[in-house]
Amino acid sequence: MTATDVGTLLRGFRAWERRNFIHRLYAGEGNRTRTFRDEEITTLAPALSKTLAQATPARRAYFHLSHATDQGEEEITNGWLSVRGPILYLSRSEVHDQRSPGPDIGKYDRQIPNVPEASAAFDVTFEPAEYLATVRSGGSLFAPDQREERQIRHREALAALPIYPGLEPRQKITPPQP
């Protein structure tokens, strides 16, 4: 898959906050936003394309995006991507999850471990939905780490979706000879 193909597919993923029944009655469904921002796609697509070209079908590519927000928090997006035949697998465990730096009490008392905050629950889909092959969700009350996996029929989707601009290989321009 080329970087343009990977970028075009990443652009189709949407995520939103998972809300319980009472919260949905009061505030409605969460707002669906693009899972990957343009700058994230520009960074990820070439690297994932290169990694997927080198990977065997039994392997997957891991990605982890992290940056500081204006409020001083760390925003994290991570997951795995693999291609097996006509199916692209995208597994996500965090989507634009914001964490505050918080005090590290573990450095004062080695008997107390630092317990990370649980990520907010979210849902992920691919649009247009007719290219979704399978949807799997992991995590439960006793295993709070969420894992959202989407399986996309990528060849069909790429044939129908508009191409994500800006990831095509740049052609070297030679000046005209006098």
PDB file of C-alpha atoms in Angstrom:
ATOM      1  CA  MET A   1       0.000   0.000   0.000  1.00  0.00           C
ATOM      2  CA  THR A   2       1.295   3.431  -0.879  1.00  0.00           C
ATOM      3  CA  ALA A   3       1.387   6.328   1.568  1.00  0.00           C
ATOM      4  CA  THR A   4      -1.521   7.881  -0.360  1.00  0.00           C
ATOM      5  CA  ASP A   5      -3.574   4.683   0.076  1.00  0.00           C
ATOM      6  CA  VAL A   6      -2.839   4.551   3.814  1.00  0.00           C
ATOM      7  CA  GLY A   7      -3.650   8.270   4.204  1.00  0.00           C
ATOM      8  CA  THR A   8      -6.914   7.913   2.294  1.00  0.00           C
ATOM      9  CA  LEU A   9      -8.014   5.024   4.521  1.00  0.00           C
ATOM     10  CA  LEU A  10      -6.946   6.733   7.785  1.00  0.00           C
ATOM     11  CA  ARG A  11      -9.027   9.762   6.806  1.00  0.00           C
ATOM     12  CA  GLY A  12     -12.197   7.607   6.843  1.00  0.00           C
ATOM     13  CA  PHE A  13     -12.048   6.657  10.542  1.00  0.00           C
ATOM     14  CA  ARG A  14     -14.289   8.492  13.019  1.00  0.00           C
ATOM     15  CA  ALA A  15     -14.312   8.351  16.835  1.00  0.00           C
ATOM     16  CA  TRP A  16     -16.675   9.623  19.508  1.00  0.00           C
ATOM     17  CA  GLU A  17     -17.131   9.439  23.257  1.00  0.00           C
ATOM     18  CA  ARG A  18     -19.054   6.390  24.460  1.00  0.00           C
ATOM     19  CA  ARG A  19     -22.004   7.476  26.572  1.00  0.00           C
ATOM     20  CA  ASN A  20     -24.335   5.443  28.755  1.00  0.00           C
ATOM     21  CA  PHE A  21     -28.113   5.452  28.278  1.00  0.00           C
ATOM     22  CA  ILE A  22     -28.834   8.272  30.765  1.00  0.00           C
ATOM     23  CA  HIS A  23     -26.065  10.476  29.380  1.00  0.00           C
ATOM     24  CA  ARG A  24     -27.403   9.957  25.829  1.00  0.00           C
ATOM     25  CA  LEU A  25     -30.920  10.930  26.967  1.00  0.00           C
ATOM     26  CA  TYR A  26     -29.607  14.101  28.578  1.00  0.00           C
ATOM     27  CA  ALA A  27     -26.865  15.195  26.153  1.00  0.00           C
ATOM     28  CA  GLY A  28     -27.383  13.047  23.042  1.00  0.00           C
ATOM     29  CA  GLU A  29     -24.768  11.034  21.179  1.00  0.00           C
ATOM     30  CA  GLY A  30     -21.143  12.137  21.286  1.00  0.00           C
ATOM     31  CA  ASN A  31     -19.797  14.226  18.407  1.00  0.00           C
ATOM     32  CA  ARG A  32     -18.115  12.142  15.725  1.00  0.00           C
ATOM     33  CA  THR A  33     -14.713  13.527  14.846  1.00  0.00           C
ATOM     34  CA  ARG A  34     -11.998  12.310  12.537  1.00  0.00           C
ATOM     35  CA  THR A  35      -9.807   9.827  14.369  1.00  0.00           C
ATOM     36  CA  PHE A  36      -6.682  11.074  12.592  1.00  0.00           C
ATOM     37  CA  ARG A  37      -6.023  14.774  12.021  1.00  0.00           C
ATOM     38  CA  ASP A  38      -4.370  15.959   8.799  1.00  0.00           C
ATOM     39  CA  GLU A  39      -0.971  16.475  10.445  1.00  0.00           C
ATOM     40  CA  GLU A  40      -1.187  13.002  12.019  1.00  0.00           C
ATOM     41  CA  ILE A  41      -1.982  11.438   8.640  1.00  0.00           C
ATOM     42  CA  THR A  42       0.928  13.294   7.036  1.00  0.00           C
ATOM     43  CA  THR A  43       3.254  11.877   9.717  1.00  0.00           C
ATOM     44  CA  LEU A  44       1.815   8.361   9.919  1.00  0.00           C
ATOM     45  CA  ALA A  45       0.964   7.423   6.329  1.00  0.00           C
ATOM     46  CA  PRO A  46       4.504   7.272   4.859  1.00  0.00           C
ATOM     47  CA  ALA A  47       5.900   5.458   7.913  1.00  0.00           C
ATOM     48  CA  LEU A  48       3.033   2.935   8.051  1.00  0.00           C
ATOM     49  CA  SER A  49       3.247   2.346   4.291  1.00  0.00           C
ATOM     50  CA  LYS A  50       6.949   1.554   4.545  1.00  0.00           C
ATOM     51  CA  THR A  51       6.448  -0.664   7.599  1.00  0.00           C
ATOM     52  CA  LEU A  52       3.552  -2.578   6.034  1.00  0.00           C
ATOM     53  CA  ALA A  53       5.627  -3.177   2.887  1.00  0.00           C
ATOM     54  CA  GLN A  54       8.292  -4.877   5.018  1.00  0.00           C
ATOM     55  CA  ALA A  55       5.908  -6.793   7.303  1.00  0.00           C
ATOM     56  CA  THR A  56       4.708 -10.326   6.730  1.00  0.00           C
ATOM     57  CA  PRO A  57       0.944 -11.005   6.869  1.00  0.00           C
ATOM     58  CA  ALA A  58       1.318 -12.344  10.423  1.00  0.00           C
ATOM     59  CA  ARG A  59       2.790  -9.057  11.681  1.00  0.00           C
ATOM     60  CA  ARG A  60       1.298  -5.677  12.417  1.00  0.00           C
ATOM     61  CA  ALA A  61       2.639  -2.125  12.617  1.00  0.00           C
ATOM     62  CA  TYR A  62       2.376  -0.229  15.919  1.00  0.00           C
ATOM     63  CA  PHE A  63       1.982   3.541  16.040  1.00  0.00           C
ATOM     64  CA  HIS A  64       2.068   5.960  18.958  1.00  0.00           C
ATOM     65  CA  LEU A  65       1.415   9.671  18.532  1.00  0.00           C
ATOM     66  CA  SER A  66       1.980  12.013  21.441  1.00  0.00           C
ATOM     67  CA  HIS A  67       2.162  15.773  21.774  1.00  0.00           C
ATOM     68  CA  ALA A  68       1.640  18.457  24.410  1.00  0.00           C
ATOM     69  CA  THR A  69      -1.569  20.469  24.323  1.00  0.00           C
ATOM     70  CA  ASP A  70      -1.857  24.202  25.010  1.00  0.00           C
ATOM     71  CA  GLN A  71      -3.020  23.338  28.554  1.00  0.00           C
ATOM     72  CA  GLY A  72       0.146  21.324  29.254  1.00  0.00           C
ATOM     73  CA  GLU A  73      -1.501  17.919  28.993  1.00  0.00           C
ATOM     74  CA  GLU A  74      -0.212  15.071  26.859  1.00  0.00           C
ATOM     75  CA  GLU A  75      -2.502  13.927  24.037  1.00  0.00           C
ATOM     76  CA  ILE A  76      -2.010  10.319  22.960  1.00  0.00           C
ATOM     77  CA  THR A  77      -3.251   8.304  19.990  1.00  0.00           C
ATOM     78  CA  ASN A  78      -1.968   4.778  19.466  1.00  0.00           C
ATOM     79  CA  GLY A  79      -2.823   1.439  17.923  1.00  0.00           C
ATOM     80  CA  TRP A  80      -1.862  -1.235  15.403  1.00  0.00           C
ATOM     81  CA  LEU A  81      -2.356  -1.588  11.671  1.00  0.00           C
ATOM     82  CA  SER A  82      -1.998  -4.688   9.501  1.00  0.00           C
ATOM     83  CA  VAL A  83      -3.079  -5.927   6.092  1.00  0.00           C
ATOM     84  CA  ARG A  84      -4.035  -9.515   5.377  1.00  0.00           C
ATOM     85  CA  GLY A  85      -5.284 -10.047   1.842  1.00  0.00           C
ATOM     86  CA  PRO A  86      -8.267  -7.806   1.094  1.00  0.00           C
ATOM     87  CA  ILE A  87      -8.713  -6.751   4.760  1.00  0.00           C
ATOM     88  CA  LEU A  88      -7.030  -3.870   6.574  1.00  0.00           C
ATOM     89  CA  TYR A  89      -7.065  -4.257  10.370  1.00  0.00           C
ATOM     90  CA  LEU A  90      -6.960  -1.145  12.547  1.00  0.00           C
ATOM     91  CA  SER A  91      -6.863  -1.724  16.290  1.00  0.00           C
ATOM     92  CA  ARG A  92      -6.989   1.294  18.615  1.00  0.00           C
ATOM     93  CA  SER A  93      -6.552   1.572  22.358  1.00  0.00           C
ATOM     94  CA  GLU A  94      -6.394   5.369  22.733  1.00  0.00           C
ATOM     95  CA  VAL A  95      -7.852   8.134  20.563  1.00  0.00           C
ATOM     96  CA  HIS A  96      -6.756  11.703  21.371  1.00  0.00           C
ATOM     97  CA  ASP A  97      -6.655  10.736  25.031  1.00  0.00           C
ATOM     98  CA  GLN A  98      -5.507  13.649  27.206  1.00  0.00           C
ATOM     99  CA  ARG A  99      -3.526  13.067  30.377  1.00  0.00           C
ATOM    100  CA  SER A 100      -2.302  15.635  32.835  1.00  0.00           C
ATOM    101  CA  PRO A 101       1.281  15.363  34.026  1.00  0.00           C
ATOM    102  CA  GLY A 102       0.199  14.914  37.670  1.00  0.00           C
ATOM    103  CA  PRO A 103       2.576  14.346  40.581  1.00  0.00           C
ATOM    104  CA  ASP A 104       4.689  11.198  40.599  1.00  0.00           C
ATOM    105  CA  ILE A 105       4.184   9.915  44.145  1.00  0.00           C
ATOM    106  CA  GLY A 106       6.126   6.758  43.312  1.00  0.00           C
ATOM    107  CA  LYS A 107       9.426   8.637  43.557  1.00  0.00           C
ATOM    108  CA  TYR A 108       8.792   9.420  47.243  1.00  0.00           C
ATOM    109  CA  ASP A 109       7.419   6.085  48.412  1.00  0.00           C
ATOM    110  CA  ARG A 110       8.518   3.052  46.424  1.00  0.00           C
ATOM    111  CA  GLN A 111       5.810   0.937  48.076  1.00  0.00           C
ATOM    112  CA  ILE A 112       3.006   2.861  46.321  1.00  0.00           C
ATOM    113  CA  PRO A 113       2.832   2.193  42.568  1.00  0.00           C
ATOM    114  CA  ASN A 114       1.804   4.846  40.084  1.00  0.00           C
ATOM    115  CA  VAL A 115      -1.540   3.721  38.716  1.00  0.00           C
ATOM    116  CA  PRO A 116      -2.281   5.353  35.345  1.00  0.00           C
ATOM    117  CA  GLU A 117      -5.698   6.843  34.759  1.00  0.00           C
ATOM    118  CA  ALA A 118      -8.025   4.750  32.623  1.00  0.00           C
ATOM    119  CA  SER A 119      -8.650   6.138  29.147  1.00  0.00           C
ATOM    120  CA  ALA A 120     -12.105   7.489  28.373  1.00  0.00           C
ATOM    121  CA  ALA A 121     -14.341   4.974  26.604  1.00  0.00           C
ATOM    122  CA  PHE A 122     -14.828   5.656  22.898  1.00  0.00           C
ATOM    123  CA  ASP A 123     -16.375   4.166  19.776  1.00  0.00           C
ATOM    124  CA  VAL A 124     -14.731   4.036  16.344  1.00  0.00           C
ATOM    125  CA  THR A 125     -16.182   3.462  12.887  1.00  0.00           C
ATOM    126  CA  PHE A 126     -15.141   3.749   9.277  1.00  0.00           C
ATOM    127  CA  GLU A 127     -17.104   5.884   6.850  1.00  0.00           C
ATOM    128  CA  PRO A 128     -18.565   4.891   4.485  1.00  0.00           C
ATOM    129  CA  ALA A 129     -19.726   1.977   6.625  1.00  0.00           C
ATOM    130  CA  GLU A 130     -20.412  -0.385   3.726  1.00  0.00           C
ATOM    131  CA  TYR A 131     -16.666  -1.173   3.625  1.00  0.00           C
ATOM    132  CA  LEU A 132     -16.599  -2.405   7.239  1.00  0.00           C
ATOM    133  CA  ALA A 133     -16.023  -6.157   7.244  1.00  0.00           C
ATOM    134  CA  THR A 134     -15.992  -6.840  11.009  1.00  0.00           C
ATOM    135  CA  VAL A 135     -16.140  -4.789  14.201  1.00  0.00           C
ATOM    136  CA  ARG A 136     -14.614  -6.086  17.438  1.00  0.00           C
ATOM    137  CA  SER A 137     -14.560  -4.348  20.799  1.00  0.00           C
ATOM    138  CA  GLY A 138     -12.557  -5.449  23.826  1.00  0.00           C
ATOM    139  CA  GLY A 139     -12.512  -4.460  27.455  1.00  0.00           C
ATOM    140  CA  SER A 140     -14.942  -4.985  30.267  1.00  0.00           C
ATOM    141  CA  LEU A 141     -15.530  -4.105  33.890  1.00  0.00           C
ATOM    142  CA  PHE A 142     -12.739  -6.448  34.946  1.00  0.00           C
ATOM    143  CA  ALA A 143     -10.386  -5.578  32.049  1.00  0.00           C
ATOM    144  CA  PRO A 144     -10.664  -1.799  31.609  1.00  0.00           C
ATOM    145  CA  ASP A 145      -8.134  -1.499  28.775  1.00  0.00           C
ATOM    146  CA  GLN A 146     -10.259  -0.830  25.735  1.00  0.00           C
ATOM    147  CA  ARG A 147      -9.376  -2.265  22.340  1.00  0.00           C
ATOM    148  CA  GLU A 148     -11.413  -1.283  19.290  1.00  0.00           C
ATOM    149  CA  GLU A 149     -10.685  -3.216  16.082  1.00  0.00           C
ATOM    150  CA  ARG A 150     -12.123  -2.393  12.690  1.00  0.00           C
ATOM    151  CA  GLN A 151     -11.647  -4.579   9.640  1.00  0.00           C
ATOM    152  CA  ILE A 152     -11.978  -2.715   6.352  1.00  0.00           C
ATOM    153  CA  ARG A 153     -12.256  -4.110   2.833  1.00  0.00           C
ATOM    154  CA  HIS A 154      -9.522  -1.715   1.770  1.00  0.00           C
ATOM    155  CA  ARG A 155      -9.363  -2.482  -1.963  1.00  0.00           C
ATOM    156  CA  GLU A 156     -13.061  -1.745  -2.423  1.00  0.00           C
ATOM    157  CA  ALA A 157     -12.831   1.371  -0.241  1.00  0.00           C
ATOM    158  CA  LEU A 158      -9.813   2.743  -2.129  1.00  0.00           C
ATOM    159  CA  ALA A 159     -11.606   2.301  -5.443  1.00  0.00           C
ATOM    160  CA  ALA A 160     -14.525   4.442  -4.215  1.00  0.00           C
ATOM    161  CA  LEU A 161     -12.969   7.041  -1.860  1.00  0.00           C
ATOM    162  CA  PRO A 162     -11.426  10.335  -2.988  1.00  0.00           C
ATOM    163  CA  ILE A 163      -7.628  10.303  -2.809  1.00  0.00           C
ATOM    164  CA  TYR A 164      -6.067  12.012   0.198  1.00  0.00           C
ATOM    165  CA  PRO A 165      -3.972  14.861  -1.270  1.00  0.00           C
ATOM    166  CA  GLY A 166      -0.402  15.706  -0.364  1.00  0.00           C
ATOM    167  CA  LEU A 167       1.049  12.224   0.106  1.00  0.00           C
ATOM    168  CA  GLU A 168       1.836  11.485  -3.532  1.00  0.00           C
ATOM    169  CA  PRO A 169       5.534  11.097  -4.286  1.00  0.00           C
ATOM    170  CA  ARG A 170       6.914  14.462  -5.293  1.00  0.00           C
ATOM    171  CA  GLN A 171       8.361  14.690  -8.746  1.00  0.00           C
ATOM    172  CA  LYS A 172      11.722  16.279  -9.157  1.00  0.00           C
ATOM    173  CA  ILE A 173      11.365  19.381 -11.303  1.00  0.00           C
ATOM    174  CA  THR A 174      14.256  20.073 -13.595  1.00  0.00           C
ATOM    175  CA  PRO A 175      14.652  23.571 -14.999  1.00  0.00           C
ATOM    176  CA  PRO A 176      14.448  23.919 -18.782  1.00  0.00           C
ATOM    177  CA  GLN A 177      17.755  23.958 -20.623  1.00  0.00           C
ATOM    178  CA  PRO A 178      18.552  27.138 -22.617  1.00  0.00           C
TER     179      PRO A 178
END
